[in-house]
XYZ file of C-alpha atoms in Angstrom:
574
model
C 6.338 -10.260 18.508
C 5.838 -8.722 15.064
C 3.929 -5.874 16.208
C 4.147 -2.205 17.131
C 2.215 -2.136 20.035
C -0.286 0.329 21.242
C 0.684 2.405 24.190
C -1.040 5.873 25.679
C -4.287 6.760 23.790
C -3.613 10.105 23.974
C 0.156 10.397 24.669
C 1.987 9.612 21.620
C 4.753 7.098 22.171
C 4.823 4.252 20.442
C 7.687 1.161 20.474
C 8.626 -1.040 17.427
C 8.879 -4.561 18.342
C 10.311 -7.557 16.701
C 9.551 -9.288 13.611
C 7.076 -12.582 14.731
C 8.697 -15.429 13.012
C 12.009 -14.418 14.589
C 11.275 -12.534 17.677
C 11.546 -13.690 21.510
C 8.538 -13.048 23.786
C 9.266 -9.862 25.741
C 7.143 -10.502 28.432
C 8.617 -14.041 29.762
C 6.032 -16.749 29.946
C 5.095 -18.699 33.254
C 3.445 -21.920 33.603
C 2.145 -23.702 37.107
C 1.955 -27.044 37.667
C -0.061 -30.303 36.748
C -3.347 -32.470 37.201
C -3.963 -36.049 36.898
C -5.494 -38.401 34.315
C -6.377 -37.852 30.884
C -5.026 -34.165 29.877
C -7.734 -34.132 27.587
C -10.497 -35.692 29.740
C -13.128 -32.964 30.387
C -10.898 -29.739 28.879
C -11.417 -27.666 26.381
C -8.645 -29.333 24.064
C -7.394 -27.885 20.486
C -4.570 -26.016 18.730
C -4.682 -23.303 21.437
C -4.099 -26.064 24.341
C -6.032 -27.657 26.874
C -6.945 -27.561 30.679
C -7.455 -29.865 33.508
C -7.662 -29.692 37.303
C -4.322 -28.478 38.749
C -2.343 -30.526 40.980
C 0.818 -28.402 43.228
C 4.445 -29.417 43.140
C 7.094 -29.249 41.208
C 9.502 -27.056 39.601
C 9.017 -25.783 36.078
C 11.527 -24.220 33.784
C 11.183 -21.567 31.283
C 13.652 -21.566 28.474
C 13.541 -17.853 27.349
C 16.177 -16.172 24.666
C 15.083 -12.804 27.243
C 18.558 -12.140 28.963
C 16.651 -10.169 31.931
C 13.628 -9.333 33.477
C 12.739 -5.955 35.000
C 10.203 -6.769 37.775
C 9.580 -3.018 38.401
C 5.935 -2.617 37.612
C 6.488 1.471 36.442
C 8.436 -0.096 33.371
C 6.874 -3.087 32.442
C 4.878 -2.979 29.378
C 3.957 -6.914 30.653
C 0.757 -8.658 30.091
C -1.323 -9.152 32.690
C -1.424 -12.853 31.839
C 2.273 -13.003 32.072
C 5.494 -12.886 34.119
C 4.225 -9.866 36.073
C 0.947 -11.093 37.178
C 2.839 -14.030 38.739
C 4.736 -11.620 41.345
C 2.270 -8.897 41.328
C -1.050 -7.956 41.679
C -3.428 -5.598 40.460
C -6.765 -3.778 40.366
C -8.066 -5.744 38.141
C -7.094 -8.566 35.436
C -7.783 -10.759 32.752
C -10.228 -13.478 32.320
C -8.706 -15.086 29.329
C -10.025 -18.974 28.016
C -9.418 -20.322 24.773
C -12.609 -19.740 22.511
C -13.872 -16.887 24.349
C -13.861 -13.313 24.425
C -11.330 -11.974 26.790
C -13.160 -10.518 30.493
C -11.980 -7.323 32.351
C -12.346 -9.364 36.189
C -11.483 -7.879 39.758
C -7.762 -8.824 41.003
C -6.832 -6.592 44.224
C -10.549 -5.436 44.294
C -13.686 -6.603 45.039
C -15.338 -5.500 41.365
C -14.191 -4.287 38.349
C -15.216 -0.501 39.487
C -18.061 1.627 40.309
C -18.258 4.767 37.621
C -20.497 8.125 38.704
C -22.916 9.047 35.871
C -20.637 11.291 33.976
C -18.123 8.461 33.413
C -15.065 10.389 34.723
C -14.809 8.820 38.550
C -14.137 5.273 39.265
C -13.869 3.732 42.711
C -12.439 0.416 43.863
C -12.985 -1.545 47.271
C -9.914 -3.438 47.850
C -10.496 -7.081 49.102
C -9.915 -8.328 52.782
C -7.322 -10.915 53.490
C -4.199 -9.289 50.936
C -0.947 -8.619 51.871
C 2.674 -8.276 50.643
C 5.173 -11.118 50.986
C 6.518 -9.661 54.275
C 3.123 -10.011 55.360
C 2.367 -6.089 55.566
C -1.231 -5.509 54.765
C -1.513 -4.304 50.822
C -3.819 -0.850 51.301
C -5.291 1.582 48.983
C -2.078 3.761 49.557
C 0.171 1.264 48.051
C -1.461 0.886 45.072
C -1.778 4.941 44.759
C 2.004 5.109 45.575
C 2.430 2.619 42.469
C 0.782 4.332 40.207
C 2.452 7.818 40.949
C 5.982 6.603 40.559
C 5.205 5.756 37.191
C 5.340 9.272 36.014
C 8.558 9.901 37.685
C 11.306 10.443 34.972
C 13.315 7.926 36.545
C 11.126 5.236 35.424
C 10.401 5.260 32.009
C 9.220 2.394 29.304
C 5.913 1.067 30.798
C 2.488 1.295 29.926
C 0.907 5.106 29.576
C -2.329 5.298 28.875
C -3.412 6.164 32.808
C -0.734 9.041 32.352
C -3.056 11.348 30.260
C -6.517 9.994 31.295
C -5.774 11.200 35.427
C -6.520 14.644 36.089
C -3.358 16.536 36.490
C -1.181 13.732 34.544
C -0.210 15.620 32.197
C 1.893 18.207 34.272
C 3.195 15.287 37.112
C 6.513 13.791 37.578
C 5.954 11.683 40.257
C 6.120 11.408 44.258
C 9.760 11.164 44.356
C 10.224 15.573 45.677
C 7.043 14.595 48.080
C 4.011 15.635 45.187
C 0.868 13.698 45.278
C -1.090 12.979 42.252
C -4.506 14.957 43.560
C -6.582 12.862 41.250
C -5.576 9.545 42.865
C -8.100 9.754 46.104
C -7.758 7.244 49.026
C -10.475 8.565 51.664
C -9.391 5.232 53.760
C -6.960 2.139 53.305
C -9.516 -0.213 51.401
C -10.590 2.449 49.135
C -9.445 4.316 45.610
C -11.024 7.186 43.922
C -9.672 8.189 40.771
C -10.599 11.422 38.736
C -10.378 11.187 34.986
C -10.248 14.152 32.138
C -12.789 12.828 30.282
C -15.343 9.738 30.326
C -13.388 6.770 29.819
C -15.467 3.401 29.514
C -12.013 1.259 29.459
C -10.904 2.313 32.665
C -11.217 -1.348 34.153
C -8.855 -2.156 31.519
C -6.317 0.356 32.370
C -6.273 -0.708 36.012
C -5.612 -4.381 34.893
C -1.901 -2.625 33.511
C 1.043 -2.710 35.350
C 1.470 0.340 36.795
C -1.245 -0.518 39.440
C -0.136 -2.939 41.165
C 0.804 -2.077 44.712
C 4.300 -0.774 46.095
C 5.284 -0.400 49.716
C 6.710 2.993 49.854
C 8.635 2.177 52.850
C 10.433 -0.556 51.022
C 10.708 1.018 47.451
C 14.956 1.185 46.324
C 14.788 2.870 42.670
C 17.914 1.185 42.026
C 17.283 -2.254 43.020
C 13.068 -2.575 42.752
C 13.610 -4.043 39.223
C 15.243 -7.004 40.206
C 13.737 -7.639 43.803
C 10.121 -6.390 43.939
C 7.983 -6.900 46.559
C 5.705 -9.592 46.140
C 1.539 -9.100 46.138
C 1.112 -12.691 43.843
C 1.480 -16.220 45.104
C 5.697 -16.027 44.008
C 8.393 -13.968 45.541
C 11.890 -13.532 43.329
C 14.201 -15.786 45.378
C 17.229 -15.600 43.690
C 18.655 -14.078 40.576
C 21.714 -14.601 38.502
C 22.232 -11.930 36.407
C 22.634 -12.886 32.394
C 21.864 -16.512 33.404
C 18.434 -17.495 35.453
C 15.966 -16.113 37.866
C 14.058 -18.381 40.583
C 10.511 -17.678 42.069
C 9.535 -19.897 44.973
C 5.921 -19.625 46.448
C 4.747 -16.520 48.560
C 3.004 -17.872 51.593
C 1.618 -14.325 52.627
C -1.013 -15.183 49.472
C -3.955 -16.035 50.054
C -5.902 -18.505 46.952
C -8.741 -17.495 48.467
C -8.574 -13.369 47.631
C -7.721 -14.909 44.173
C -9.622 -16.144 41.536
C -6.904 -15.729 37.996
C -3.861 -18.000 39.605
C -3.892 -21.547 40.232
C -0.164 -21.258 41.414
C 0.779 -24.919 40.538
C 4.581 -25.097 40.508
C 6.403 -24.698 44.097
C 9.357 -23.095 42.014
C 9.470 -21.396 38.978
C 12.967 -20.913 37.135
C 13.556 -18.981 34.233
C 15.916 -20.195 32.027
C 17.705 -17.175 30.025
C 19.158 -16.465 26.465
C 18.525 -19.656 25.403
C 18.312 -19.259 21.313
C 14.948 -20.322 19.659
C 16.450 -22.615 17.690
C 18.059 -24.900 20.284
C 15.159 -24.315 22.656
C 12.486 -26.047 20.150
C 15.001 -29.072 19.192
C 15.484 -29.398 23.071
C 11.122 -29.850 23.424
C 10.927 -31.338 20.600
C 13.612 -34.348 21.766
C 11.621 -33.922 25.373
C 14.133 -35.428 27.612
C 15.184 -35.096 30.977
C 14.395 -32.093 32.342
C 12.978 -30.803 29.661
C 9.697 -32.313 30.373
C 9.189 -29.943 32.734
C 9.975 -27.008 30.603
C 8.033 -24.550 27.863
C 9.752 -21.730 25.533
C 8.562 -19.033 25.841
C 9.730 -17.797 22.411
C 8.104 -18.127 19.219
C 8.810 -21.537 17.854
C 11.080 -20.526 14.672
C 9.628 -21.933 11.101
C 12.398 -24.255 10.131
C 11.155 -26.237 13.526
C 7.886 -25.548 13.035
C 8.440 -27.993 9.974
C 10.008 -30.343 11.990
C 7.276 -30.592 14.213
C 4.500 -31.367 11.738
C 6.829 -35.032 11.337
C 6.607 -35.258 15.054
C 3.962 -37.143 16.410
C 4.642 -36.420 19.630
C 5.530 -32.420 19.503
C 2.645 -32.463 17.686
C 0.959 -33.195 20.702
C 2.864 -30.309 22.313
C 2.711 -27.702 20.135
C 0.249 -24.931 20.802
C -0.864 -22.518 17.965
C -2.657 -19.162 18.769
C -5.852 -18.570 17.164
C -5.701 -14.715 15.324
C -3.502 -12.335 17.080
C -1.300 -9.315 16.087
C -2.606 -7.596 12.634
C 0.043 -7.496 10.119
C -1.400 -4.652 7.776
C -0.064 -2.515 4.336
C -0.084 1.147 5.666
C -1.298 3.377 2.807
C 0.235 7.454 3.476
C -3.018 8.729 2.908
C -0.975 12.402 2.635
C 0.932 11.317 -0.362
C 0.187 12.215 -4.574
C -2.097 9.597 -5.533
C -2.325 7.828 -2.370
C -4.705 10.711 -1.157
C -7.365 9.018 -4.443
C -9.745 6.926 -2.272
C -10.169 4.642 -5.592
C -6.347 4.356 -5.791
C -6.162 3.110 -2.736
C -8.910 0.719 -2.896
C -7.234 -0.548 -6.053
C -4.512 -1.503 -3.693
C -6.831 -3.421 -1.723
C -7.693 -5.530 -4.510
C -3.916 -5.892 -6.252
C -2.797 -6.596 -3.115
C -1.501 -11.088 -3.042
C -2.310 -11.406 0.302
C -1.555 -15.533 -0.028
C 2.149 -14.216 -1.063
C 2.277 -12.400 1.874
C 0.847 -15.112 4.247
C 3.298 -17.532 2.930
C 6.494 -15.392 3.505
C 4.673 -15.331 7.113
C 5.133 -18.783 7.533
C 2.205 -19.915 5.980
C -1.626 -20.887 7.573
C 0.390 -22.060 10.868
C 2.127 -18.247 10.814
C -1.091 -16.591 9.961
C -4.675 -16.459 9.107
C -5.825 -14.297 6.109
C -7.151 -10.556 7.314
C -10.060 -8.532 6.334
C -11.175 -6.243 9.164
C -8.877 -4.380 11.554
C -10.480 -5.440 15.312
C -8.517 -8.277 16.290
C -10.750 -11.717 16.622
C -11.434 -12.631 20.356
C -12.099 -8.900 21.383
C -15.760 -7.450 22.026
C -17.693 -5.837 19.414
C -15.702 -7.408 16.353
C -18.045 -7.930 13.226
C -16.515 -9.838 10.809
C -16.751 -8.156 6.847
C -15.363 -7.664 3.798
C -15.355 -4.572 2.031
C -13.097 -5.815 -0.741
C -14.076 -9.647 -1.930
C -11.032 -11.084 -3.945
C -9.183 -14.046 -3.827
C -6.413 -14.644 -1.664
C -3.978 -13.610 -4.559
C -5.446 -10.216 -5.121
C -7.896 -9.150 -7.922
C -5.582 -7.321 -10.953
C -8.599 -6.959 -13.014
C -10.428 -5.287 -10.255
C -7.517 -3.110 -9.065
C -7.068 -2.219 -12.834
C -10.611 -0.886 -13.094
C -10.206 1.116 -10.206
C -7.131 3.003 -10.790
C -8.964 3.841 -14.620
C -11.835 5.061 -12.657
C -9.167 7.346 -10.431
C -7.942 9.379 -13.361
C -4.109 8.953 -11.744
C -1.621 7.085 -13.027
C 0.322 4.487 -11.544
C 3.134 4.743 -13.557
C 3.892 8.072 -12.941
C 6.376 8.296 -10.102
C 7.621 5.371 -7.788
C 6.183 4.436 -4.070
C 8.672 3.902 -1.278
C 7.856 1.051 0.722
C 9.674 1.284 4.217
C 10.462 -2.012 5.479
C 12.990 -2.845 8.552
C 16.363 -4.389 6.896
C 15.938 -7.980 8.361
C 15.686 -11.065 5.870
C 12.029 -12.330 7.063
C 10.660 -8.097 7.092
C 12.266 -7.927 3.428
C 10.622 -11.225 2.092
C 6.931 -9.791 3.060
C 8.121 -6.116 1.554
C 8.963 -8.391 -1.870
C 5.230 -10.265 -1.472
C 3.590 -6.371 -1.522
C 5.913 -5.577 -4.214
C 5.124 -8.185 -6.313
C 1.600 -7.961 -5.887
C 1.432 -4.041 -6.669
C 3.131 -4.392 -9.982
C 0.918 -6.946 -11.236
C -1.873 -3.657 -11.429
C 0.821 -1.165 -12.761
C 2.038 0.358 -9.354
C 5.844 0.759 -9.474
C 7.485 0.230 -6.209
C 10.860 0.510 -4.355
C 11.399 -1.212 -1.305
C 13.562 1.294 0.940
C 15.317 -1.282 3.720
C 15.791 0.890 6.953
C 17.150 -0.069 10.359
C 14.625 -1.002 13.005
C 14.845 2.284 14.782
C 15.288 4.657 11.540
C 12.261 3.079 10.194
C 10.512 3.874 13.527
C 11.429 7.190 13.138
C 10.598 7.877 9.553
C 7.373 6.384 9.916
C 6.206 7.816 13.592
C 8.334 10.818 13.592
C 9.215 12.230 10.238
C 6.994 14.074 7.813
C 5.782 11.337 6.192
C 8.216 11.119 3.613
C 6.932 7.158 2.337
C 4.242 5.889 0.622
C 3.643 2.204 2.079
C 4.770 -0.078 4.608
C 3.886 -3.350 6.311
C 3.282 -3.053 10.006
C 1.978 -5.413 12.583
C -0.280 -4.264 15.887
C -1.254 -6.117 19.117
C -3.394 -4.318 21.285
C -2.135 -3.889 24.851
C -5.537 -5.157 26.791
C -8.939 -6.491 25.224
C -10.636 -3.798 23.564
C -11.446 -2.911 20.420
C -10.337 0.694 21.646
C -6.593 -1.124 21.422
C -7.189 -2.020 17.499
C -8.779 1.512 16.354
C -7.932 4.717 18.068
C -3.873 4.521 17.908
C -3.975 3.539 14.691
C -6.492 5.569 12.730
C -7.272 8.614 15.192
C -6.395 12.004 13.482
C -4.563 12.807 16.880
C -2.000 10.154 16.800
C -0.329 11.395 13.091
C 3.308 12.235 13.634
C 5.028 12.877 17.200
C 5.355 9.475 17.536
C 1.708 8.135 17.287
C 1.811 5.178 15.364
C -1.120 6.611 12.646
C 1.359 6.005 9.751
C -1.773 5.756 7.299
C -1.816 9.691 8.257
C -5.022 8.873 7.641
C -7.666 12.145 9.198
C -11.452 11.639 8.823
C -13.456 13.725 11.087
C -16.269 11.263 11.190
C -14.059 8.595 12.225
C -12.419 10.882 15.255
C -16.120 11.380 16.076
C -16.786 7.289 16.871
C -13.312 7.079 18.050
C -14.543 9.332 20.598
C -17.582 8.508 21.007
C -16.767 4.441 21.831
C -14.134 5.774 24.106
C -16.446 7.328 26.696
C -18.933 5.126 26.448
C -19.281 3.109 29.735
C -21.397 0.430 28.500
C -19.123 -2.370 27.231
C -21.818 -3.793 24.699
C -22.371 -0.389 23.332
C -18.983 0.409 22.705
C -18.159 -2.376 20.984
C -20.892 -1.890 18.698
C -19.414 1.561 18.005
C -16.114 0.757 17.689
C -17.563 -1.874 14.705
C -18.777 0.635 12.699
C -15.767 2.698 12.994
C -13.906 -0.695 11.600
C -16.431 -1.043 8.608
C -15.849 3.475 7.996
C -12.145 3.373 8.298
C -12.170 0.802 6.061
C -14.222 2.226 3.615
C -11.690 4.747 3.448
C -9.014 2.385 2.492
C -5.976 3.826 4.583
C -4.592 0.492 5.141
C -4.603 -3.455 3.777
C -5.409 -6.251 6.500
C -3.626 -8.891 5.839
C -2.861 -11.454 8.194
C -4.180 -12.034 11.479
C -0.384 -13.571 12.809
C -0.389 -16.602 15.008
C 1.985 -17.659 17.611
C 3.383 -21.225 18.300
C 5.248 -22.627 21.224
C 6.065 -25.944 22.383
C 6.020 -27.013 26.238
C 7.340 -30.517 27.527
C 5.167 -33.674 28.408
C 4.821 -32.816 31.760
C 3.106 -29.382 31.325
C -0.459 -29.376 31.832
C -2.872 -26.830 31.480
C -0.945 -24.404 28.829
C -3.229 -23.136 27.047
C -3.657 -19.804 24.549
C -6.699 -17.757 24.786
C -8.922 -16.085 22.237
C -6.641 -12.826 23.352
C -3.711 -12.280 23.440
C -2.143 -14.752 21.720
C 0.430 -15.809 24.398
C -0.011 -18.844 26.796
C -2.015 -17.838 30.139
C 1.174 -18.469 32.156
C -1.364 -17.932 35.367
C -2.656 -21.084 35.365
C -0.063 -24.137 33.617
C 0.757 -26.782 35.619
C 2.898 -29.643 35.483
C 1.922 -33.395 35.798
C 2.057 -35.402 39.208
């Protein structure tokens, strides 16, 4: 995935990931099984995929260039539409269909939450009827357990944002010495009461995250949890070889009925891993043997992506996100020039964002950016601030930078870009641009965690770089507030604009605790039309995501968010 992705609102660390056109999906992908008749008969049918009823049997294969998979809920950073959700349950999860905004809906509970009037308690109801895999009853207890042990030190790398929104989480290391996490309240085993710092109207999301799902403390081994969890989802891990494939056969302690998100259509799941991209898309595209029955769930790489559009039938089986990640031109809003509002507008218009979109891969690797909420999320307007052709306005950025009084010519920007060939090509597409207008620039290549570190860390010591940003659940609260809030400058916030406007941090805040959902998107809108105003960064490309399946898979499909297959409810043909 070619995107930094959002973590803790408040806490500050951030992780680099991959470049998109090269990069393996993290989170491993999971289809079910099939239906019968026309795939197309009565489905919503497209690019993004299609659906049809689901029919149970089978075994499906994943072909993943992943060489593990850590099952351990504390350190996933997993989608809730993903691997995880397969194996384990949580509050609450995603309602995710192609052409439609992504839904916070109840999972382990019986609603999405109840919130008291100042927006800083919310209580869940767990539902009757769920237990583990051993067929232990799942209670209230388990779920707080969960969520404790993901502040212990000894479990590190997941998802954060609960961490600093619980009462007390700021000071906690987890249950591990015997300390309970007072703010976590469970007055009886069906119920949950948790106490927040502040009003927080994205709670529902946060619950959706792995860190609450439940674990029996009775049965929780630190050392060996990762690679045999116990099971709350319709699949148990069955077997594991390490380096080489991991088989999930059903759970029968799950109960369809206590779930509404999983269609559980394969009898046995088998990931396939480090399979390289390459071979794994001229294996689906050939669609033999076994194969049918199999997906990648890595990025399909360009040079195949070619090969596909002379494929009639991969054609058939390729399936194309709509919008996803934002791939965006930072602008150090701290440095000599860069701090001229009208300078950096003039960027906005010298800026070849067609350049760019073709070292992307093209209108199959990306669709052309304007505003920074990603498409498919609540609340997005759609705008443009800076009208120009695809190729950038010179004329326009010429006038501007006039207007500015500063000149362009007088001292170099750095442009930090990671050293890889397919990072480099996009640096030379800004480059290229920039000089048209009379910017000089110097791409500076930089290792993938240097350039991490210079950007997130350091003391700003850059002008420009291109970054890419997928928000971790379905809220505009994902696109804005790690990106743009004053707070998350330096220490490892991801705010490499180091862009501070103290109207801005006032919606920022504002959307956050509001509870309403319709409100808050509205909010977080005009913070996207203020920030860019301000010109801190460039949008550029919305990125999409491509992966090919076999002819047997049925009902893979990729929703409106995130762009990744809904691996919850793929089947394969009878």
């Amino acid at each position: 995935m070619n995107a930094q992705r959002s973590r803790s609102p408040r806490s500050l660390r951030q992780t680099a990931l991959k470049t998109a056109a090269a990069a393996a999906v993290v989170a491993i992908a999971l289809t079910g099984c099939n239906a019968n008749g026309d795939k197309n008969a009565d489905s919503s049918t497209g690019t993004q995929g299609s659906t049809t009823d689901t029919v149970a049997g089978g075994t499906l294969t994943i072909l993943t260039s992943a060489t593990e998979v850590n099952w351990d809920p504390a350190e996933s950073q997993n989608l809730a539409i993903t691997t995880l959700g397969l194996v384990e349950r949580r509050l609450t999860t995603w309602g995710v269909e192609p052409g439609k905004p992504g839904v916070v809906v109840p999972d382990l509970a019986t609603d999405t939450g109840t919130v008291s009037e100042d927006g800083t308690t919310w209580t869940y109801t767990l539902k009757d009827g769920l237990f583990f895999e051993d067929g232990t009853p799942i209670t209230s207890a388990d779920i707080k357990y969960g969520i404790e042990r993901s502040f212990a030190p000894e479990l590190s790398g997941g998802l954060s944002y609960h961490k600093s929104l619980l009462e007390g989480g700021d000071t906690y290391t987890g249950p591990f010495a015997g300390a309970e996490l007072p703010s976590i309240e469970t007055p009886d085993d069906k119920t949950i009461v948790f106490h927040l710092t502040s009003a927080y109207g994205d709670w529902p999301w946060i619950v959706s995250q792995p860190a609450f799902a439940p674990v029996p403390e009775a049965k929780d081994d630190v050392a060996t949890y990762s690679q045999q969890p116990v099971a709350s989802g319709p699949y148990r891990v069955a077997e594991t070889k390490s380096g080489v494939s991991i088989t999930l056969e059903r759970n029968d302690k799950w109960d369809k009925a206590t779930d509404d998100v999983r269609t559980a259509g394969p009898d046995q799941i088998v990931f396939s891993l480090g399979q390289d991209a390459t071979v794994t898309a001229q294996r689906l595209i050939a669609d033999s043997g076994a194969d049918k029955n199999a997906f990648g769930a890595t990025f399909v790489p360009p040079a195949q992506l070619a090969q596909v559009a002379n494929n009639a039938s991969a054609k058939e089986r390729l399936v194309t996100s709509d919008a996803g990640a934002l791939a965006y031109l930072a602008i150090n809003t701290e440095r000599d020039g860069l701090d001229n509002v009208k300078v950096r507008q003039a960027i906005q218009y010298a800026t070849d964002k067609q350049a760019f979109q073709v070292a992307s891969g093209g209108e199959t690797g990306g669709a052309l950016a304007t505003t920074l909420i990603t498409p498919g999320i609540q609340g997005r307007v759609d705008f443009n601030l800076y009208e120009a052709p695809a190729g950038g306005d010179v004329d326009k950025a010429k006038a501007l930078l006039a207007e500015s009084g500063w000149d362009p010519a007088s001292r170099e920007l750095i442009l930090v870009s990671e050293d890889d060939s397919v990072s480099l090509s996009k640096a030379q597409a800004i480059e290229q641009g920039l000089e048209r207008a009379g910017f000089k620039v110097t791409i500076k290549p930089e290792a993938q965690l240097a350039a991490t570190q210079t950007l997130t860390q350091g003391d700003g010591d850059y002008d420009l770089n291109v970054s890419a940003w997928q928000p971790d659940f379905p809220s505009a609260n994902g696109n804005i507030q790690p990106l743009f809030d004053s707070s998350q400058i330096g220490n490892g916030g991801w705010n490499i604009a180091r862009f501070s406007d103290p109207a801005v941090d006032a919606l920022i805040a504002q959307a956050t605790a509001e509870i309403d959902p319709v409100k808050a998107g509205a909010i977080w809108a005009q913070a996207d039309e203020a920030i860019m105003a301000a010109s801190p960064v460039v949008p550029l490309v919305f990125t999409r995501n491509s992966f090919l399946h076999g002819s047997n898979v049925e009902n893979f499909y990729i929703p409106s968010f995130p762009a990744y297959p809904n691996y919850l409810k793929a089947s394969l043909a009878k």
